[in-house]
Amino acid sequence: MADMTGLTTGSATRLVDRLERGGYVARTPDQQDRRRVLAAPVPERVARVSAAWDDLGVARQALLDEHTEDELEVITRHMRQTHDLSHARMQHLRSRPKPD
């Protein structure tokens, strides 16, 4: 999870702690590696989270429906360029030596 989110391992652990306390994930031992613990989503909570994102998706779609195809192409290009720029910057920052 730390790699996927860009968090430190300690921060990822605290994130999982909070998700577990909220009932969103359950920890289970890794059958392949006893030192590891896996975090699995709790199905009942997935539906609750999905519903919140579904509402946002409907609202975003309504915004997009107001644009022409040409405008959407510009918006899409800008979003891709911003994404690429952000990832390049993160890689650059991560490649630098850690401060003392």
Short mmCIF file of C-alpha atoms in Angstrom, two decimals:
data_model
loop_
_atom_site.label_atom_id
_atom_site.label_comp_id
_atom_site.label_asym_id
_atom_site.label_seq_id
_atom_site.Cartn_x
_atom_site.Cartn_y
_atom_site.Cartn_z
CA MET A 1 0.00 0.00 0.00
CA ALA A 2 2.88 2.34 0.73
CA ASP A 3 4.21 1.94 -2.81
CA MET A 4 0.80 2.44 -4.37
CA THR A 5 0.06 5.62 -2.42
CA GLY A 6 3.54 7.09 -2.17
CA LEU A 7 3.28 7.03 1.62
CA THR A 8 6.01 5.87 3.94
CA THR A 9 5.47 2.41 5.41
CA GLY A 10 4.69 3.97 8.79
CA SER A 11 2.09 6.29 7.28
CA ALA A 12 0.55 3.41 5.32
CA THR A 13 0.30 1.39 8.54
CA ARG A 14 -1.49 4.29 10.26
CA LEU A 15 -3.82 4.55 7.26
CA VAL A 16 -4.70 0.86 7.53
CA ASP A 17 -5.15 1.28 11.30
CA ARG A 18 -7.72 4.02 10.71
CA LEU A 19 -9.50 2.07 7.98
CA GLU A 20 -9.66 -0.97 10.26
CA ARG A 21 -11.03 1.07 13.17
CA GLY A 22 -13.68 2.46 10.83
CA GLY A 23 -14.66 -1.02 9.72
CA TYR A 24 -13.53 -0.54 6.11
CA VAL A 25 -10.77 -3.18 6.06
CA ALA A 26 -9.94 -6.36 7.94
CA ARG A 27 -6.43 -7.61 8.52
CA THR A 28 -5.61 -11.25 7.76
CA PRO A 29 -2.30 -13.10 8.03
CA ASP A 30 -0.45 -13.68 4.76
CA GLN A 31 -0.36 -17.44 4.18
CA GLN A 32 2.83 -17.14 2.10
CA ASP A 33 4.82 -14.92 4.47
CA ARG A 34 4.07 -15.04 8.21
CA ARG A 35 5.74 -11.65 8.72
CA ARG A 36 3.16 -9.92 6.54
CA VAL A 37 -0.46 -9.00 7.12
CA LEU A 38 -2.95 -8.38 4.33
CA ALA A 39 -5.65 -5.73 4.44
CA ALA A 40 -8.89 -6.74 2.70
CA PRO A 41 -11.91 -4.51 2.14
CA VAL A 42 -15.06 -5.24 4.11
CA PRO A 43 -17.76 -5.86 1.47
CA GLU A 44 -20.55 -4.02 3.31
CA ARG A 45 -18.39 -0.91 3.53
CA VAL A 46 -17.36 -1.08 -0.13
CA ALA A 47 -20.99 -0.51 -1.11
CA ARG A 48 -21.16 2.55 1.14
CA VAL A 49 -17.99 4.07 -0.32
CA SER A 50 -19.05 3.19 -3.87
CA ALA A 51 -22.37 4.99 -3.38
CA ALA A 52 -20.59 8.18 -2.34
CA TRP A 53 -18.34 8.03 -5.42
CA ASP A 54 -21.32 7.21 -7.66
CA ASP A 55 -22.96 10.49 -6.64
CA LEU A 56 -19.77 12.36 -7.47
CA GLY A 57 -19.57 10.56 -10.82
CA VAL A 58 -23.08 11.68 -11.75
CA ALA A 59 -22.24 15.29 -10.86
CA ARG A 60 -18.97 15.19 -12.82
CA GLN A 61 -20.73 13.72 -15.84
CA ALA A 62 -23.23 16.58 -15.74
CA LEU A 63 -20.32 19.04 -15.88
CA LEU A 64 -18.70 17.22 -18.78
CA ASP A 65 -21.99 17.11 -20.69
CA GLU A 66 -21.88 20.91 -20.89
CA HIS A 67 -18.76 20.80 -23.12
CA THR A 68 -18.30 20.21 -26.83
CA GLU A 69 -16.10 17.37 -28.09
CA ASP A 70 -13.35 19.89 -28.96
CA GLU A 71 -13.46 21.34 -25.46
CA LEU A 72 -13.30 17.86 -23.95
CA GLU A 73 -10.20 17.09 -26.02
CA VAL A 74 -8.48 20.20 -24.61
CA ILE A 75 -9.53 19.30 -21.06
CA THR A 76 -8.32 15.71 -21.51
CA ARG A 77 -4.98 16.82 -22.96
CA HIS A 78 -4.47 19.25 -20.08
CA MET A 79 -5.31 16.60 -17.48
CA ARG A 80 -2.89 14.11 -19.06
CA GLN A 81 -0.10 16.69 -19.22
CA THR A 82 -0.71 17.69 -15.61
CA HIS A 83 -0.65 14.03 -14.56
CA ASP A 84 2.61 13.38 -16.43
CA LEU A 85 4.21 16.54 -15.03
CA SER A 86 3.21 15.63 -11.47
CA HIS A 87 4.58 12.11 -11.78
CA ALA A 88 7.84 13.33 -13.29
CA ARG A 89 8.23 15.80 -10.43
CA MET A 90 7.52 13.11 -7.81
CA GLN A 91 10.11 10.82 -9.38
CA HIS A 92 12.63 13.65 -9.37
CA LEU A 93 11.97 14.43 -5.71
CA ARG A 94 12.17 10.76 -4.74
CA SER A 95 15.48 10.34 -6.56
CA ARG A 96 17.18 13.07 -4.54
CA PRO A 97 19.30 12.16 -1.53
CA LYS A 98 17.42 12.21 1.74
CA PRO A 99 18.22 15.23 3.94
CA ASP A 100 20.25 14.61 7.08
#
